[in-house]
PDB file of C-alpha atoms in Angstrom:
ATOM      1  CA  MET T 683      63.138  27.187  41.887  1.00  0.00           C
ATOM      2  CA  LYS T 684      63.028  26.112  38.327  1.00  0.00           C
ATOM      3  CA  TYR T 685      65.085  23.762  37.254  1.00  0.00           C
ATOM      4  CA  THR T 686      66.096  24.124  33.048  1.00  0.00           C
ATOM      5  CA  ILE T 687      67.846  20.605  31.144  1.00  0.00           C
ATOM      6  CA  PRO T 688      69.959  22.153  29.004  1.00  0.00           C
ATOM      7  CA  GLU T 689      69.504  20.917  25.448  1.00  0.00           C
ATOM      8  CA  LYS T 690      72.367  19.056  23.114  1.00  0.00           C
ATOM      9  CA  ARG T 691      72.738  19.440  20.210  1.00  0.00           C
ATOM     10  CA  ALA T 692      74.341  17.883  17.485  1.00  0.00           C
ATOM     11  CA  PRO T 693      76.639  19.624  14.910  1.00  0.00           C
ATOM     12  CA  VAL T 694      75.263  20.211  12.156  1.00  0.00           C
ATOM     13  CA  THR T 695      77.124  19.150   8.915  1.00  0.00           C
ATOM     14  CA  VAL T 696      76.414  20.021   5.233  1.00  0.00           C
ATOM     15  CA  THR T 697      77.616  17.868   3.409  1.00  0.00           C
ATOM     16  CA  ASN T 698      75.296  18.621   0.542  1.00  0.00           C
ATOM     17  CA  LYS T 699      75.428  21.819  -2.447  1.00  0.00           C
ATOM     18  CA  ALA T 700      73.766  24.021  -2.577  1.00  0.00           C
ATOM     19  CA  SER T 701      71.541  24.871  -5.449  1.00  0.00           C
ATOM     20  CA  ASP T 702      71.635  27.557  -7.377  1.00  0.00           C
ATOM     21  CA  ALA T 703      67.829  29.215  -6.845  1.00  0.00           C
ATOM     22  CA  GLU T 704      69.300  28.427  -3.246  1.00  0.00           C
ATOM     23  CA  LEU T 705      72.150  30.562  -3.426  1.00  0.00           C
ATOM     24  CA  ARG T 706      70.313  33.577  -4.785  1.00  0.00           C
ATOM     25  CA  ALA T 707      67.120  32.586  -2.108  1.00  0.00           C
ATOM     26  CA  VAL T 708      70.488  32.991   0.779  1.00  0.00           C
ATOM     27  CA  GLU T 709      71.877  36.397  -1.231  1.00  0.00           C
ATOM     28  CA  ALA T 710      68.373  37.507  -1.198  1.00  0.00           C
ATOM     29  CA  ALA T 711      67.495  36.825   2.770  1.00  0.00           C
ATOM     30  CA  ARG T 712      71.323  38.913   2.901  1.00  0.00           C
ATOM     31  CA  HIS T 713      70.010  41.857   0.871  1.00  0.00           C
ATOM     32  CA  GLY T 714      66.870  41.875   2.363  1.00  0.00           C
ATOM     33  CA  LYS T 715      65.197  41.542  -1.116  1.00  0.00           C
ATOM     34  CA  LYS T 716      62.455  39.850  -1.861  1.00  0.00           C
ATOM     35  CA  LEU T 717      62.096  36.467  -2.777  1.00  0.00           C
ATOM     36  CA  SER T 718      60.360  34.940  -6.141  1.00  0.00           C
ATOM     37  CA  ALA T 719      60.481  31.791  -7.277  1.00  0.00           C
ATOM     38  CA  LEU T 720      59.860  33.150 -11.005  1.00  0.00           C
ATOM     39  CA  ASP T 721      62.661  34.570 -13.287  1.00  0.00           C
ATOM     40  CA  ASP T 722      62.958  38.147 -15.200  1.00  0.00           C
ATOM     41  CA  ALA T 723      62.794  35.673 -17.319  1.00  0.00           C
ATOM     42  CA  THR T 724      59.968  34.469 -17.210  1.00  0.00           C
ATOM     43  CA  LYS T 725      57.912  37.170 -15.834  1.00  0.00           C
ATOM     44  CA  ALA T 726      58.374  38.671 -18.455  1.00  0.00           C
ATOM     45  CA  GLU T 727      57.229  35.973 -21.268  1.00  0.00           C
ATOM     46  CA  ASN T 728      54.155  35.169 -18.642  1.00  0.00           C
ATOM     47  CA  ARG T 729      52.990  39.442 -18.096  1.00  0.00           C
ATOM     48  CA  ALA T 730      52.798  39.035 -22.542  1.00  0.00           C
ATOM     49  CA  ARG T 731      50.771  36.119 -22.229  1.00  0.00           C
ATOM     50  CA  GLU T 732      47.933  37.889 -19.890  1.00  0.00           C
ATOM     51  CA  GLU T 733      48.467  40.504 -22.269  1.00  0.00           C
ATOM     52  CA  ALA T 734      47.570  38.902 -24.582  1.00  0.00           C
ATOM     53  CA  ILE T 735      44.196  37.286 -24.176  1.00  0.00           C
ATOM     54  CA  PRO T 736      41.422  40.365 -24.711  1.00  0.00           C
ATOM     55  CA  PHE T 737      39.575  40.908 -21.650  1.00  0.00           C
ATOM     56  CA  GLN T 738      36.029  40.570 -21.753  1.00  0.00           C
ATOM     57  CA  PRO T 739      34.327  41.764 -18.719  1.00  0.00           C
ATOM     58  CA  PHE T 740      32.086  39.749 -16.825  1.00  0.00           C
ATOM     59  CA  SER T 741      28.629  38.793 -18.135  1.00  0.00           C
ATOM     60  CA  ALA T 742      25.704  36.084 -15.971  1.00  0.00           C
ATOM     61  CA  ASN T 743      24.303  35.998 -19.723  1.00  0.00           C
ATOM     62  CA  ALA T 744      26.980  35.213 -21.129  1.00  0.00           C
ATOM     63  CA  ARG T 745      27.162  31.465 -20.569  1.00  0.00           C
ATOM     64  CA  PRO T 746      23.934  29.901 -21.509  1.00  0.00           C
ATOM     65  CA  SER T 747      21.879  28.609 -20.001  1.00  0.00           C
ATOM     66  CA  ASN T 748      19.355  25.286 -19.660  1.00  0.00           C
ATOM     67  CA  MET T 749      16.455  27.336 -17.928  1.00  0.00           C
ATOM     68  CA  ALA T 750      14.070  27.243 -21.391  1.00  0.00           C
ATOM     69  CA  ARG T 751      14.388  23.842 -22.148  1.00  0.00           C
ATOM     70  CA  LEU T 752      13.497  22.735 -18.272  1.00  0.00           C
ATOM     71  CA  LEU T 753      10.635  25.444 -18.388  1.00  0.00           C
ATOM     72  CA  ASP T 754       9.378  23.672 -21.816  1.00  0.00           C
ATOM     73  CA  GLU T 755      10.031  20.942 -20.004  1.00  0.00           C
ATOM     74  CA  GLN T 756       8.606  21.393 -17.030  1.00  0.00           C
ATOM     75  CA  ARG T 757       4.664  22.328 -19.450  1.00  0.00           C
ATOM     76  CA  ARG T 758       5.304  19.720 -21.920  1.00  0.00           C
ATOM     77  CA  ARG T 759       5.237  17.356 -18.265  1.00  0.00           C
ATOM     78  CA  GLU T 760       1.766  19.358 -15.991  1.00  0.00           C
ATOM     79  CA  GLN T 761      -0.431  19.572 -19.598  1.00  0.00           C
ATOM     80  CA  GLU T 762       0.732  15.292 -20.114  1.00  0.00           C
ATOM     81  CA  GLU T 763      -0.233  14.911 -15.815  1.00  0.00           C
ATOM     82  CA  MET T 764      -3.233  17.075 -16.636  1.00  0.00           C
ATOM     83  CA  SER T 765      -4.760  16.101 -20.530  1.00  0.00           C
ATOM     84  CA  PRO T 766      -7.995  14.595 -20.221  1.00  0.00           C
ATOM     85  CA  LEU T 767      -8.173  10.570 -21.219  1.00  0.00           C
ATOM     86  CA  PRO T 768      -8.376   9.570 -24.683  1.00  0.00           C
ATOM     87  CA  PRO T 769     -11.798   9.185 -24.961  1.00  0.00           C
ATOM     88  CA  ARG T 770     -13.157   4.670 -25.381  1.00  0.00           C
ATOM     89  CA  PRO T 771     -13.710   3.357 -28.154  1.00  0.00           C
ATOM     90  CA  SER T 772     -17.503   3.330 -28.531  1.00  0.00           C
ATOM     91  CA  VAL T 773     -18.966  -1.080 -28.096  1.00  0.00           C
ATOM     92  CA  GLU T 774     -19.379  -1.513 -31.808  1.00  0.00           C
ATOM     93  CA  GLU T 775     -15.714  -0.699 -32.061  1.00  0.00           C
ATOM     94  CA  VAL T 776     -14.732  -2.699 -29.914  1.00  0.00           C
ATOM     95  CA  ARG T 777     -17.192  -6.132 -30.847  1.00  0.00           C
ATOM     96  CA  ARG T 778     -15.676  -4.514 -35.064  1.00  0.00           C
ATOM     97  CA  ASN T 779     -11.838  -5.810 -33.278  1.00  0.00           C
ATOM     98  CA  ILE T 780     -12.153  -9.083 -31.699  1.00  0.00           C
ATOM     99  CA  SER T 781     -14.788  -9.526 -34.294  1.00  0.00           C
ATOM    100  CA  ASN T 782     -11.309  -9.566 -37.010  1.00  0.00           C
ATOM    101  CA  VAL T 783      -9.159 -11.105 -34.204  1.00  0.00           C
ATOM    102  CA  ALA T 784     -11.197 -13.462 -33.356  1.00  0.00           C
ATOM    103  CA  GLY T 785     -11.601 -15.078 -37.402  1.00  0.00           C
ATOM    104  CA  ASN T 786      -7.896 -14.185 -38.087  1.00  0.00           C
ATOM    105  CA  VAL T 787      -6.593 -16.199 -34.641  1.00  0.00           C
ATOM    106  CA  GLU T 788      -5.853 -19.507 -34.964  1.00  0.00           C
ATOM    107  CA  VAL T 789      -5.969 -21.991 -32.013  1.00  0.00           C
ATOM    108  CA  LYS T 790      -3.286 -24.877 -32.085  1.00  0.00           C
ATOM    109  CA  SER T 791      -5.567 -28.672 -30.458  1.00  0.00           C
ATOM    110  CA  THR T 792      -2.529 -29.228 -27.565  1.00  0.00           C
ATOM    111  CA  LYS T 793      -3.409 -31.899 -25.234  1.00  0.00           C
ATOM    112  CA  ALA T 794      -3.584 -29.141 -22.575  1.00  0.00           C
ATOM    113  CA  ALA T 795      -6.482 -26.845 -24.875  1.00  0.00           C
ATOM    114  CA  LEU T 796      -9.022 -30.374 -25.098  1.00  0.00           C
ATOM    115  CA  LYS T 797      -8.544 -31.292 -21.245  1.00  0.00           C
ATOM    116  CA  ARG T 798      -9.571 -27.179 -21.152  1.00  0.00           C
ATOM    117  CA  GLU T 799     -11.854 -26.751 -23.789  1.00  0.00           C
ATOM    118  CA  LEU T 800     -13.907 -31.029 -21.672  1.00  0.00           C
ATOM    119  CA  ALA T 801     -13.464 -29.301 -18.222  1.00  0.00           C
ATOM    120  CA  LEU T 802     -16.087 -26.154 -19.265  1.00  0.00           C
ATOM    121  CA  VAL T 803     -18.005 -28.571 -20.805  1.00  0.00           C
ATOM    122  CA  GLN T 804     -18.077 -30.798 -17.748  1.00  0.00           C
ATOM    123  CA  LYS T 805     -18.903 -27.193 -16.012  1.00  0.00           C
ATOM    124  CA  LYS T 806     -21.491 -26.250 -17.935  1.00  0.00           C
ATOM    125  CA  ARG T 807     -23.008 -29.141 -18.067  1.00  0.00           C
ATOM    126  CA  GLU T 808     -23.388 -29.844 -13.789  1.00  0.00           C
ATOM    127  CA  GLU T 809     -24.330 -26.384 -13.881  1.00  0.00           C
ATOM    128  CA  GLU T 810     -27.334 -27.158 -16.147  1.00  0.00           C
ATOM    129  CA  GLU T 811     -28.383 -30.275 -13.491  1.00  0.00           C
ATOM    130  CA  ALA T 812     -28.251 -28.447 -10.725  1.00  0.00           C
ATOM    131  CA  ARG T 813     -30.753 -25.422 -12.254  1.00  0.00           C
ATOM    132  CA  PHE T 814     -32.427 -28.702 -13.482  1.00  0.00           C
ATOM    133  CA  ALA T 815     -32.226 -30.998 -10.138  1.00  0.00           C
ATOM    134  CA  GLN T 816     -34.088 -27.319  -9.480  1.00  0.00           C
ATOM    135  CA  ARG T 817     -37.155 -27.330 -10.758  1.00  0.00           C
ATOM    136  CA  LEU T 818     -36.851 -30.702 -10.627  1.00  0.00           C
ATOM    137  CA  ALA T 819     -37.515 -29.666  -6.899  1.00  0.00           C
ATOM    138  CA  ALA T 820     -40.196 -26.294  -7.113  1.00  0.00           C
ATOM    139  CA  LEU T 821     -42.844 -28.671  -8.963  1.00  0.00           C
ATOM    140  CA  ARG T 822     -42.483 -31.327  -6.500  1.00  0.00           C
ATOM    141  CA  ASP T 823     -45.628 -32.174  -4.815  1.00  0.00           C
ATOM    142  CA  ASP T 824     -45.781 -30.725  -1.514  1.00  0.00           C
ATOM    143  CA  THR T 825     -48.154 -32.333   0.307  1.00  0.00           C
ATOM    144  CA  GLU T 826     -45.540 -33.544   2.914  1.00  0.00           C
ATOM    145  CA  PHE T 827     -43.898 -30.561   3.802  1.00  0.00           C
ATOM    146  CA  ARG T 828     -47.029 -29.821   4.325  1.00  0.00           C
ATOM    147  CA  ASP T 829     -48.185 -32.991   6.071  1.00  0.00           C
ATOM    148  CA  TRP T 830     -44.976 -32.086   8.368  1.00  0.00           C
ATOM    149  CA  GLN T 831     -46.050 -28.931   8.778  1.00  0.00           C
ATOM    150  CA  ALA T 832     -49.693 -29.566  10.103  1.00  0.00           C
ATOM    151  CA  GLN T 833     -47.291 -31.787  12.576  1.00  0.00           C
ATOM    152  CA  GLY T 834     -45.463 -29.481  13.648  1.00  0.00           C
ATOM    153  CA  ARG T 835     -48.081 -26.788  15.053  1.00  0.00           C
ATOM    154  CA  GLN T 836     -50.732 -30.082  16.313  1.00  0.00           C
ATOM    155  CA  ALA T 837     -47.397 -30.080  18.382  1.00  0.00           C
ATOM    156  CA  ASP T 838     -47.289 -26.987  19.124  1.00  0.00           C
ATOM    157  CA  GLU T 839     -50.311 -26.414  20.127  1.00  0.00           C
ATOM    158  CA  GLU T 840     -50.016 -29.271  22.493  1.00  0.00           C
ATOM    159  CA  GLU T 841     -47.584 -27.817  24.610  1.00  0.00           C
ATOM    160  CA  ARG T 842     -49.153 -24.841  25.070  1.00  0.00           C
ATOM    161  CA  MET T 843     -52.237 -25.747  26.136  1.00  0.00           C
ATOM    162  CA  ARG T 844     -50.149 -28.390  29.197  1.00  0.00           C
ATOM    163  CA  GLN T 845     -48.085 -24.436  29.558  1.00  0.00           C
ATOM    164  CA  MET T 846     -51.908 -22.693  29.905  1.00  0.00           C
ATOM    165  CA  GLN T 847     -53.156 -25.506  32.333  1.00  0.00           C
ATOM    166  CA  GLN T 848     -49.521 -26.155  34.472  1.00  0.00           C
ATOM    167  CA  ARG T 849     -50.010 -22.617  35.272  1.00  0.00           C
ATOM    168  CA  LYS T 850     -53.417 -22.157  36.187  1.00  0.00           C
ATOM    169  CA  LEU T 851     -52.843 -25.583  38.411  1.00  0.00           C
ATOM    170  CA  ASP T 852     -49.914 -23.365  40.290  1.00  0.00           C
ATOM    171  CA  THR T 853     -51.888 -20.349  40.265  1.00  0.00           C
ATOM    172  CA  MET T 854     -54.791 -22.182  42.250  1.00  0.00           C
ATOM    173  CA  LEU T 855     -52.308 -24.087  44.346  1.00  0.00           C
ATOM    174  CA  ALA T 856     -50.920 -20.931  45.746  1.00  0.00           C
ATOM    175  CA  ASP T 857     -54.515 -19.160  45.968  1.00  0.00           C
ATOM    176  CA  GLU T 858     -55.387 -22.259  48.135  1.00  0.00           C
ATOM    177  CA  GLU T 859     -52.603 -21.575  50.452  1.00  0.00           C
ATOM    178  CA  ALA T 860     -52.982 -17.770  50.574  1.00  0.00           C
ATOM    179  CA  ARG T 861     -56.020 -18.842  52.019  1.00  0.00           C
ATOM    180  CA  GLN T 862     -54.584 -21.976  54.247  1.00  0.00           C
ATOM    181  CA  THR T 863     -51.950 -19.101  55.847  1.00  0.00           C
ATOM    182  CA  LYS T 864     -54.795 -15.817  56.572  1.00  0.00           C
ATOM    183  CA  ALA T 865     -56.396 -18.858  58.516  1.00  0.00           C
ATOM    184  CA  LYS T 866     -53.705 -20.095  60.704  1.00  0.00           C
ATOM    185  CA  HIS T 867     -52.934 -16.485  61.249  1.00  0.00           C
ATOM    186  CA  THR T 868     -56.004 -15.211  61.752  1.00  0.00           C
ATOM    187  CA  LYS T 869     -56.276 -18.152  64.064  1.00  0.00           C
ATOM    188  CA  GLN T 870     -53.208 -17.580  66.013  1.00  0.00           C
ATOM    189  CA  ILE T 871     -54.882 -13.747  66.767  1.00  0.00           C
ATOM    190  CA  GLY T 872     -57.944 -14.744  68.281  1.00  0.00           C
ATOM    191  CA  ARG T 873     -56.064 -17.210  70.457  1.00  0.00           C
ATOM    192  CA  ALA T 874     -53.656 -14.150  71.086  1.00  0.00           C
ATOM    193  CA  SER T 875     -56.143 -12.291  72.163  1.00  0.00           C
TER     194      SER T 875
END
C-alpha cells in the first residue's frame, strides 16, 4: 500500500497590478493567438530597416585575405636562411682595418693598465729565462750522465752474471739430487729382488 501525503498549499494573493504587456499576453492566450514581445509598429520599423540594407550574396573572396602577405614573408625568411654567408674579407683588408683602428685609438695610462703591461713584460722575461736555461742545459758537458749510465750498465751486467751463476748452481744441485734418488731407488729394487 502506498500512502500519499496531501500537500498543503498556501493561498496565493496577488497584490501587484499586471502590466499592459502581461494583460495582452493573458488575453492572447485565452484566444489562442501567438504571443509576440514586439508590437505591430515596432515590427513594421524592423522590416523597413531590413529591406533598406542591400542584399550581398556570400563570397569567400569578399573578405580581404592576408594569405599573400604571409606567403611572401615565409618565402623571404626561407631565402634568408638558405642564402650563403657573406664573403670573408681578405687578410690585407683585415690588416688595413686593424691598423686604421689601432692608429686612432688612444689608451689611457691608468694604474690597472700599467700593472697589466708590467705583468706582460715580466711573463715575457720569465719565458726568455726558461728558454735560456734549457739551451744551457743542452750545451752542458754530458760526461756526468755518461759516467752514471756506464755505472748503471755495469751494475746490471753484474746482477745478470750473478743470476746466471745461481741458476747454474740450482741446476747442478737438482741433477745431483736426481742421481742420488735414482741410485737409492735402484738399491731398493736390487734388495727386493
